[in-house]
Coordinates of C-alpha atoms and ligand atoms in Angstrom, one line a residue:
Chain J
X1 CA 0.0 -0.2 0.1
X2 CA 1.2 3.3 -1.0
X3 CA 3.1 4.7 2.3
X4 CA 1.7 8.3 1.5
X5 CA -1.7 7.2 2.5
X6 CA -0.8 6.4 6.2
X7 CA 1.3 9.5 6.5
X8 CA -1.4 11.5 4.9
X9 CA -3.9 10.3 7.6
X10 CA -1.6 11.2 10.3
X11 CA -0.7 14.5 8.8
X12 CA -4.5 15.3 8.4
X13 CA -5.2 14.3 12.0
X14 CA -2.2 16.3 13.5
X15 CA -3.9 19.3 12.4
X16 CA -7.4 18.3 13.6
X17 CA -9.4 20.8 15.9
X18 CA -13.0 20.9 16.6
X19 CA -15.1 23.6 14.9
X20 CA -16.5 26.3 17.3
X21 CA -20.1 25.8 16.6
X22 CA -21.9 23.3 14.3
X23 CA -23.8 25.0 11.5
X24 CA -26.6 23.1 9.7
X25 CA -25.8 24.2 6.1
X26 CA -22.2 23.0 6.8
X27 CA -23.2 19.5 7.9
X28 CA -26.5 18.7 6.5
X29 CA -25.6 18.4 2.8
X30 CA -22.5 16.2 3.5
X31 CA -24.4 13.8 5.6
X32 CA -27.3 13.5 2.8
X33 CA -24.5 13.1 0.2
X34 CA -23.0 10.2 2.2
X35 CA -26.3 8.4 2.5
X36 CA -26.9 9.0 -1.1
X37 CA -23.6 7.6 -2.0
X38 CA -24.3 4.6 -0.2
X39 CA -27.9 4.2 -1.5
X40 CA -26.5 4.6 -5.1
X41 CA -25.0 1.2 -4.9
X42 CA -28.3 -0.3 -4.0
X43 CA -30.2 1.6 -6.8
X44 CA -27.5 0.2 -9.1
X45 CA -27.8 -3.3 -7.8
X46 CA -31.5 -2.9 -8.2
X47 CA -30.9 -2.3 -12.0
X48 CA -28.8 -5.4 -12.2
X49 CA -31.2 -7.9 -10.2
X50 CA -35.0 -8.0 -9.8
X51 CA -36.2 -4.9 -7.9
X52 CA -36.6 -4.9 -4.0
X53 CA -40.2 -3.8 -3.3
X54 CA -40.2 -0.8 -1.2
X55 CA -43.1 1.0 0.4
X56 CA -43.1 4.3 1.9
X57 CA -43.6 2.7 5.3
X58 CA -40.3 1.1 5.1
X59 CA -38.3 2.8 7.8
X60 CA -34.5 3.2 7.3
X61 CA -32.7 2.0 10.4
X62 CA -29.3 1.5 11.5
X63 CA -29.5 -2.1 10.5
X64 CA -30.2 -0.9 6.9
X65 CA -27.2 1.5 7.2
X66 CA -24.9 -1.4 8.5
X67 CA -26.2 -3.6 5.6
X68 CA -25.5 -0.9 3.0
X69 CA -22.1 -0.4 4.3
X70 CA -21.4 -4.2 4.1
X71 CA -23.0 -4.3 0.7
X72 CA -21.0 -1.2 -0.5
X73 CA -17.6 -2.7 0.5
X74 CA -18.3 -6.1 -1.1
X75 CA -19.6 -4.6 -4.3
X76 CA -17.4 -1.6 -5.3
X77 CA -17.5 -3.0 -8.9
X78 CA -20.9 -1.7 -9.2
X79 CA -19.5 1.9 -9.2
X80 CA -15.8 1.8 -9.7
X81 CA -14.6 1.7 -13.2
X82 CA -14.3 -2.0 -14.4
X83 CA -10.6 -1.8 -15.2
X84 CA -9.9 -0.8 -11.4
X85 CA -9.4 -4.1 -9.5
X86 CA -9.8 -3.4 -5.7
X87 CA -6.2 -3.3 -3.9
X88 CA -5.0 -4.9 -0.9
X89 CA -6.1 -3.5 2.5
X90 CA -3.5 -3.1 5.2
X91 CA -5.8 -3.6 8.4
X92 CA -2.6 -3.0 10.6
X93 CA -2.1 0.5 9.2
X94 CA -5.6 1.3 9.6
X95 CA -5.7 0.1 13.2
X96 CA -2.8 2.7 13.7
X97 CA -4.4 5.5 12.1
X98 CA -7.7 4.7 14.1
X99 CA -5.3 4.8 17.3
X100 CA -4.0 8.3 16.1
X101 CA -7.2 9.6 15.6
X102 CA -8.6 8.4 18.9
X103 CA -5.6 10.0 20.7
X104 CA -6.3 13.1 19.1
X105 CA -9.8 13.1 19.6
X106 CA -9.1 12.4 23.5
X107 CA -6.9 15.5 23.5
X108 CA -9.4 17.6 21.9
X109 CA -12.2 16.7 24.3
X110 CA -10.0 16.9 27.3
X111 CA -12.0 15.9 30.4
X112 CA -15.2 15.5 28.3
X113 CA -13.6 12.3 26.7
X114 CA -14.5 10.1 29.8
X115 CA -18.1 10.9 29.3
X116 CA -20.1 7.7 28.7
X117 CA -22.6 9.8 26.7
X118 CA -19.9 10.8 24.3
X119 CA -18.8 7.3 23.7
X120 CA -21.2 6.3 20.9
X121 CA -20.5 9.5 19.2
X122 CA -16.6 9.0 19.4
X123 CA -17.0 5.4 18.3
X124 CA -19.2 6.4 15.2
X125 CA -16.8 9.1 14.2
X126 CA -14.0 6.6 14.3
X127 CA -15.8 3.9 12.5
X128 CA -16.8 6.3 9.6
X129 CA -13.2 6.9 9.3
X130 CA -12.4 3.3 9.3
X131 CA -14.8 2.8 6.4
X132 CA -13.2 6.0 4.5
X133 CA -9.8 4.3 5.0
X134 CA -10.9 0.8 3.9
X135 CA -12.3 2.2 0.8
X136 CA -9.4 4.4 0.1
X137 CA -7.0 1.4 0.5
X138 CA -9.1 -0.5 -2.1
X139 CA -9.7 2.4 -4.6
X140 CA -7.2 5.0 -3.9
X141 CA -8.0 7.3 -6.5
X142 CA -11.7 6.9 -6.3
X143 CA -14.2 9.8 -6.5
X144 CA -17.1 7.6 -5.6
X145 CA -16.0 6.9 -1.9
X146 CA -19.2 7.2 0.0
X147 CA -17.3 8.3 3.2
X148 CA -15.5 11.3 1.5
X149 CA -18.1 13.8 2.6
X150 CA -18.1 12.4 6.3
X151 CA -14.4 12.4 6.3
X152 CA -14.3 16.0 5.1
X153 CA -16.6 16.9 7.8
X154 CA -14.3 15.2 10.4
X155 CA -11.5 17.3 8.8
X156 CA -13.5 20.5 9.2
X157 CA -13.8 19.9 12.9
X158 CA -17.0 17.9 13.2
X159 CA -17.6 14.6 15.3
X160 CA -20.9 12.9 14.6
X161 CA -23.2 9.9 15.1
X162 CA -26.1 8.4 13.2
X163 CA -28.6 6.5 15.3
X164 CA -32.1 5.2 15.1
X165 CA -32.1 4.8 19.0
X166 CA -34.6 7.4 20.0
X167 CA -33.3 7.4 23.6
X168 CA -29.8 7.8 22.7
X169 CA -30.4 10.6 20.3
X170 CA -32.7 12.4 22.9
X171 CA -29.4 12.3 25.4
X172 CA -27.7 14.6 22.8
X173 CA -30.6 16.7 21.4
X174 CA -33.8 16.4 23.4
X175 CA -36.0 18.1 20.8
X176 CA -34.7 16.7 17.8
X177 CA -37.4 14.0 17.4
X178 CA -39.9 16.9 17.6
X179 CA -38.8 18.1 14.3
X180 CA -40.2 14.8 12.6
X181 CA -42.3 15.7 9.5
X182 CA -43.6 12.2 9.6
X183 CA -43.9 9.3 11.9
X184 CA -41.7 6.9 9.8
X185 CA -38.5 9.0 10.2
X186 CA -36.5 7.5 12.9
X187 CA -33.1 8.0 12.3
X188 CA -31.4 11.1 13.7
X189 CA -27.7 12.6 12.9
X190 CA -26.1 14.4 15.7
X191 CA -23.0 16.6 15.4
X192 CA -20.6 17.8 18.0
X193 CA -18.6 21.0 17.9
X194 CA -16.0 22.5 20.5
X195 CA -18.4 23.7 23.1
X196 CA -19.2 21.2 25.8
X197 CA -22.5 19.3 25.8
X198 CA -23.6 21.3 22.8
X199 CA -25.0 19.2 19.9
X200 CA -26.8 19.9 16.8
X201 CA -28.7 17.5 14.5
X202 CA -31.0 16.7 11.8
X203 CA -33.6 14.0 11.0
X204 CA -33.2 11.9 8.1
X205 CA -36.4 11.8 6.1
X206 CA -37.3 8.6 4.1
X207 CA -35.5 9.9 0.8
X208 CA -33.6 6.8 0.3
X209 CA -37.0 4.7 0.2
X210 CA -38.5 7.4 -2.1
X211 CA -35.5 7.4 -4.5
X212 CA -36.0 3.7 -4.9
X213 CA -39.8 4.2 -5.4
X214 CA -39.2 6.9 -8.1
X215 CA -36.7 4.9 -9.8
X216 CA -39.1 1.7 -10.0
X217 CA -42.0 4.3 -11.2
X218 CA -39.9 5.6 -14.1
X219 CA -38.7 2.0 -15.0
X220 CA -42.2 1.1 -15.4
X221 CA -44.0 4.2 -16.9
X222 CA -41.0 6.2 -18.5
X223 CA -38.6 3.8 -20.1
X224 CA -36.4 5.7 -22.5
X225 CA -35.9 9.3 -23.7
X226 CA -39.0 9.0 -26.0
X227 CA -41.2 8.5 -22.9
X228 CA -40.4 11.1 -20.3
X229 CA -42.7 12.2 -17.8
X230 CA -43.0 15.8 -16.1
X231 CA -41.9 16.3 -12.5
X232 CA -45.5 17.2 -11.5
X233 CA -46.6 13.7 -12.3
X234 CA -43.8 12.1 -10.3
X235 CA -44.7 14.2 -7.3
X236 CA -48.4 13.3 -7.7
X237 CA -47.4 9.6 -7.7
X238 CA -45.4 10.1 -4.5
X239 CA -48.3 12.1 -2.9
X240 CA -50.7 9.5 -3.5
X241 CA -48.6 7.3 -1.3
X242 CA -48.9 9.9 1.4
X243 CA -45.6 11.7 1.0
X244 CA -45.3 15.4 0.4
X245 CA -42.2 17.1 -1.0
X246 CA -41.5 20.6 -2.1
X247 CA -40.4 21.1 -5.5
X248 CA -36.9 22.2 -4.5
X249 CA -36.3 19.4 -1.8
X250 CA -37.6 16.8 -4.2
X251 CA -34.9 18.1 -6.6
X252 CA -32.3 17.7 -4.1
X253 CA -33.4 14.8 -2.2
X254 CA -34.6 12.6 -4.8
X255 CA -34.0 13.6 -8.3
X256 CA -30.4 14.8 -8.3
X257 CA -29.2 11.7 -6.4
X258 CA -31.1 9.4 -9.0
X259 CA -29.5 11.4 -11.9
X260 CA -26.1 11.1 -10.5
X261 CA -26.5 7.3 -10.6
X262 CA -26.8 7.6 -14.3
X263 CA -30.0 5.5 -14.1
X264 CA -32.4 8.2 -14.9
X265 CA -32.1 10.8 -17.6
X266 CA -33.7 14.3 -18.1
X267 CA -34.8 16.6 -20.9
X268 CA -36.9 19.6 -21.2
X269 CA -40.0 17.2 -21.4
X270 CA -39.2 15.6 -18.0
X271 CA -37.5 12.4 -16.7
X272 CA -37.2 9.0 -18.0
X273 CA -35.3 5.6 -17.0
X274 CA -32.2 5.3 -19.0
X275 CA -32.4 1.9 -21.0
X276 CA -29.5 2.1 -23.6
X277 CA -26.8 4.4 -25.0
X278 CA -29.1 6.6 -27.0
X279 CA -31.0 7.6 -23.7
X280 CA -27.6 8.3 -22.1
X281 CA -26.6 10.5 -25.1
X282 CA -29.6 12.4 -25.2
X283 CA -29.6 13.2 -21.4
X284 CA -25.8 14.1 -21.8
X285 CA -26.7 16.5 -24.7
X286 CA -29.4 18.0 -22.5
X287 CA -27.1 18.6 -19.8
X288 CA -24.5 20.0 -22.1
X289 CA -26.8 22.6 -23.2
X290 CA -27.6 23.8 -19.8
X291 CA -23.8 23.7 -19.0
X292 CA -23.2 26.0 -22.1
X293 CA -26.1 28.3 -20.9
X294 CA -24.6 28.8 -17.5
X295 CA -20.9 29.1 -19.2
X296 CA -22.4 31.9 -21.4
X297 CA -23.8 33.6 -18.3
X298 CA -20.4 33.2 -16.4
X299 CA -18.5 34.7 -19.3
X300 CA -20.7 38.0 -19.3
X301 CA -19.9 38.3 -15.6
X302 CA -16.1 37.8 -16.0
X303 CA -16.5 40.5 -18.8
X304 CA -18.5 42.7 -16.5
X305 CA -16.1 42.3 -13.7
X306 CA -13.2 43.2 -15.9
X307 CA -14.7 46.3 -17.1
X308 CA -15.6 47.3 -13.7
X309 CA -12.2 46.4 -12.4
X310 CA -13.7 43.9 -9.9
X311 CA -11.2 40.9 -9.0
X312 CA -13.2 37.8 -8.9
Chain M
X1 CA -24.4 -12.8 35.1
X2 CA -26.0 -15.1 37.7
X3 CA -27.6 -18.4 37.2
X4 CA -31.1 -16.9 37.5
X5 CA -30.3 -14.7 34.4
X6 CA -29.3 -17.8 32.0
X7 CA -31.8 -18.6 29.4
X8 CA -33.9 -21.6 30.3
X9 CA -33.3 -23.1 26.7
X10 CA -29.5 -23.2 27.5
X11 CA -29.8 -24.7 30.9
X12 CA -32.7 -27.1 29.9
X13 CA -30.9 -28.6 26.8
X14 CA -27.5 -29.3 28.2
X15 CA -27.0 -31.9 25.4
X16 CA -27.0 -29.3 22.6
X17 CA -23.5 -27.9 22.7
X18 CA -23.6 -26.0 19.5
X19 CA -24.4 -22.3 18.9
X20 CA -25.0 -20.0 16.0
X21 CA -24.6 -16.2 16.8
X22 CA -25.9 -13.4 14.9
X23 CA -27.9 -15.9 12.7
X24 CA -30.5 -13.2 11.4
X25 CA -32.8 -15.1 9.1
X26 CA -30.5 -17.9 8.8
X27 CA -30.1 -21.3 10.2
X28 CA -26.8 -22.2 8.9
X29 CA -25.8 -23.9 12.4
X30 CA -28.8 -26.0 12.2
X31 CA -27.9 -27.4 8.8
X32 CA -24.3 -27.8 9.3
X33 CA -23.8 -28.4 13.0
X34 CA -27.1 -30.1 14.3
X35 CA -28.3 -29.8 17.1
X36 CA -27.5 -26.2 17.4
X37 CA -29.0 -23.0 19.2
X38 CA -29.8 -20.4 16.8
X39 CA -29.6 -16.9 18.3
X40 CA -29.3 -13.2 17.1
X41 CA -29.4 -10.1 19.1
X42 CA -32.7 -8.9 17.2
X43 CA -36.0 -9.6 19.1
X44 CA -37.8 -12.4 17.6
X45 CA -40.8 -10.0 16.8
X46 CA -38.4 -7.9 14.9
X47 CA -37.2 -10.9 13.0
X48 CA -40.8 -11.9 12.3
X49 CA -41.0 -8.5 10.5
X50 CA -37.8 -8.6 8.6
X51 CA -37.5 -12.2 7.7
X52 CA -39.8 -14.3 5.6
X53 CA -38.8 -17.2 7.9
X54 CA -36.4 -17.2 10.9
X55 CA -35.3 -20.0 13.3
X56 CA -34.0 -17.7 16.2
X57 CA -35.0 -19.3 19.5
X58 CA -32.9 -17.0 21.9
X59 CA -32.5 -13.2 21.5
X60 CA -29.1 -12.4 22.8
X61 CA -26.1 -10.2 22.4
X62 CA -23.0 -12.3 21.1
X63 CA -20.9 -10.3 23.6
X64 CA -23.1 -11.4 26.6
X65 CA -24.6 -14.9 26.2
X66 CA -26.9 -15.8 28.8
X67 CA -25.5 -19.2 29.6
X68 CA -23.0 -20.8 32.0
X69 CA -19.3 -20.9 31.2
X70 CA -17.6 -24.0 29.5
X71 CA -20.8 -24.6 27.6
X72 CA -20.0 -25.1 23.8
X73 CA -18.2 -27.2 21.5
X74 CA -19.0 -25.3 18.2
X75 CA -19.7 -21.7 18.0
X76 CA -20.7 -20.5 14.7
X77 CA -20.9 -17.2 13.0
X78 CA -21.9 -16.4 9.5
X79 CA -21.1 -12.8 8.3
X80 CA -20.7 -11.1 11.7
X81 CA -21.5 -7.4 11.4
X82 CA -22.2 -5.0 14.0
X83 CA -20.3 -7.3 16.5
X84 CA -16.8 -9.0 16.2
X85 CA -13.3 -8.1 16.3
X86 CA -13.5 -4.4 15.1
X87 CA -11.3 -2.6 17.5
X88 CA -7.7 -3.0 18.9
X89 CA -7.6 -3.9 22.7
X90 CA -11.3 -4.4 22.8
X91 CA -11.6 -8.0 24.0
X92 CA -15.3 -7.9 25.2
X93 CA -16.2 -10.5 22.4
X94 CA -13.1 -12.7 22.6
X95 CA -13.5 -12.9 26.7
X96 CA -17.1 -13.9 26.1
X97 CA -16.1 -16.7 23.4
X98 CA -13.4 -17.8 25.7
X99 CA -15.8 -18.1 28.8
X100 CA -18.5 -20.0 26.9
X101 CA -16.2 -22.3 25.1
X102 CA -15.4 -25.9 26.3
X103 CA -11.8 -26.8 26.1
X104 CA -10.9 -27.6 22.4
X105 CA -14.1 -25.9 21.1
X106 CA -14.1 -24.5 17.6
X107 CA -15.1 -21.2 16.8
X108 CA -16.2 -21.0 12.9
X109 CA -16.4 -17.7 11.2
X110 CA -17.6 -17.4 7.6
X111 CA -16.6 -13.9 6.3
X112 CA -15.4 -11.8 3.6
X113 CA -12.1 -10.1 3.0
X114 CA -13.6 -6.7 3.5
X115 CA -15.7 -7.2 6.6
X116 CA -14.2 -4.9 9.2
X117 CA -15.8 -6.8 12.0
X118 CA -14.1 -10.0 11.3
X119 CA -11.7 -10.1 8.1
X120 CA -9.2 -12.9 8.5
X121 CA -6.3 -10.5 8.8
X122 CA -7.9 -8.5 11.4
X123 CA -8.9 -11.6 13.4
X124 CA -5.4 -13.1 13.2
X125 CA -3.9 -9.8 14.6
X126 CA -6.5 -9.6 17.3
X127 CA -5.9 -13.2 18.5
X128 CA -2.4 -12.7 18.6
X129 CA -2.7 -9.6 20.7
X130 CA -5.1 -11.5 22.8
X131 CA -2.9 -14.4 23.5
X132 CA 0.0 -12.2 24.3
X133 CA -2.1 -10.1 26.7
X134 CA -2.8 -13.5 28.5
X135 CA 0.8 -14.8 28.1
X136 CA -0.7 -18.1 26.8
X137 CA -2.4 -19.5 23.7
X138 CA -6.2 -19.1 24.6
X139 CA -7.0 -19.3 20.7
X140 CA -5.5 -21.0 17.8
X141 CA -6.0 -19.3 14.5
X142 CA -6.5 -20.7 11.0
X143 CA -8.5 -19.7 7.9
X144 CA -9.0 -21.0 4.3
X145 CA -10.6 -19.7 1.2
X146 CA -14.1 -20.9 0.4
X147 CA -16.5 -21.0 -2.4
X148 CA -19.7 -20.5 -0.4
X149 CA -21.9 -21.0 -3.5
X150 CA -20.3 -24.3 -4.2
X151 CA -19.5 -25.3 -0.5
X152 CA -22.8 -24.6 1.0
X153 CA -25.0 -24.9 -2.1
X154 CA -28.4 -23.7 -1.8
X155 CA -27.7 -21.7 1.3
X156 CA -28.3 -18.1 1.1
X157 CA -26.3 -15.5 3.1
X158 CA -27.7 -12.2 3.7
X159 CA -26.3 -8.6 4.9
X160 CA -28.4 -6.9 7.8
X161 CA -30.5 -5.2 5.1
X162 CA -31.4 -8.4 3.3
X163 CA -29.0 -8.2 0.4
X164 CA -27.2 -11.6 -0.6
X165 CA -23.7 -11.9 0.5
X166 CA -21.0 -14.6 -0.5
X167 CA -18.6 -15.3 2.2
X168 CA -14.9 -15.9 0.8
X169 CA -13.4 -17.3 3.9
X170 CA -13.8 -19.6 6.7
X171 CA -12.0 -18.8 9.8
X172 CA -11.5 -21.6 12.4
X173 CA -10.3 -20.8 15.9
X174 CA -9.6 -23.4 18.4
X175 CA -10.1 -22.5 22.1
X176 CA -7.5 -24.0 24.5
X177 CA -8.3 -24.2 28.1
X178 CA -6.0 -26.8 29.5
Ligands
SAM1 C1 -24.7 -9.5 8.1 S1 -26.1 -10.2 9.1 C2 -25.7 -12.1 9.1 C3 -26.9 -12.9 9.1 C4 -26.5 -14.3 9.0 N1 -25.7 -14.7 9.8 C5 -26.3 -14.5 7.5 O1 -25.0 -14.6 7.2 O2 -27.3 -14.6 6.6 C6 -25.5 -9.7 10.8 C7 -26.4 -10.3 11.9 O3 -25.8 -10.0 13.1 C8 -26.9 -9.6 14.1 N2 -26.1 -8.8 15.2 C9 -25.5 -7.6 15.1 N3 -24.9 -7.1 16.5 C10 -25.1 -8.3 17.0 C11 -24.7 -8.7 18.4 N4 -24.1 -7.8 19.3 N5 -25.0 -9.9 18.9 C12 -25.6 -10.8 18.1 N6 -26.1 -10.7 17.0 C13 -25.8 -9.3 16.4 C14 -27.7 -8.9 13.3 O4 -28.8 -8.6 13.9 C15 -27.9 -9.5 11.9 O5 -28.7 -10.6 12.1

């Protein structure tokens, strides 16, 4: 294994410090990106094999999370380029890096480190690092590592815990479960910053289940670029199942992650399930034209900045 | 744990000396090591929800088995996940395995090369450290590659979210209590 990786971890942790206070916009997106990236494997697998029937009532639990973790590690070929064989994992080196992280966290927490309450949070943070490291050993240059975003959060000074144990979540954040939109939401994400006994958090909605439902729906009624359906119709389908999403959160929580799996495509007429290369090319061209539009606007800004003497 | 906390099935069926831990919806132990207690941490009602069929008769944490010491001849685990050999210097699980094992008991673990709870490399390191800690060989370690689809044909292994998994290694620990 590249020696640089171990040194890299140690250098990263040497400079680690806890952030002064957690900010929701800073931690919410990385967590959802993390969960979306894990779920991507499941969605891709569903494409390969027969689909798993999901209902909106299916709660996402910590067992599902652990199951996804195991599934991802054993099936990196679903996402990593085929020519990239998984490399050897040096478990001893990972143990060393975990020890290093543990020591650093103990130092940063000072006397708080002995708190029994903090134990699961510390353990989850180190476990997430372990997963990041395992994946990095297997695929050193990967851009798909699902723990990349949690690792960046750690390096930005956050410690965290994902749990479906209501009592445990309440110990950190007594009112978090009061923010539930819906009875089925039972997974809490807790973050800790520098201040003692100060935790923030967010509840995970059932976006992962909805992603699967929408994928199955498009597969059935919108196969190929010639059969797209508008977003309104997808939202209606979800609403019939008792779930409401605002237009913008539906975009970020469901459509965007699905598009990034390259399983669904879009055009000005709506969304469709990508079945073949033509579907792929059509969606690529659509995004390319949107990109060209943005680039055109950016260039106008750049010119405007130059003529106004503003440095960007 | 005192005698009153032992599970009655363990105390009443002393002739049964095999146990499967973390069995989930499976019954590997019953098939390959009959007569065998099938256990998992999940409650039976939860397993009723998750599995089309399950065989668990005792819900228990693998790290705290409600039975007397020196109880089992074969202890089986398939794809341990959520418990196992994850962290250095955490000997809770090994201590429990040692406690419930009979002298020369076999601990059989089916696992993959990327399972951070029980990959062969990791288990090997943990056993070495554990033996050193006790200045004696409490467990001997061995493992072999397997082709689970062939070796256990017709048997399905699952992750905790019910996706199929295919263990690639069989670890065999022997417990020495002379
Ligand atoms: C990956 S599944 C494997 C299930 C089954 N052995 C198989 O191979 O199909 C892991 C199982 O371990 C159980 N488990 C997790 N933590 C446990 C613990 N501390 N003690 C006992 N079982 C546990 C889970 O409930 C789950 O059923």
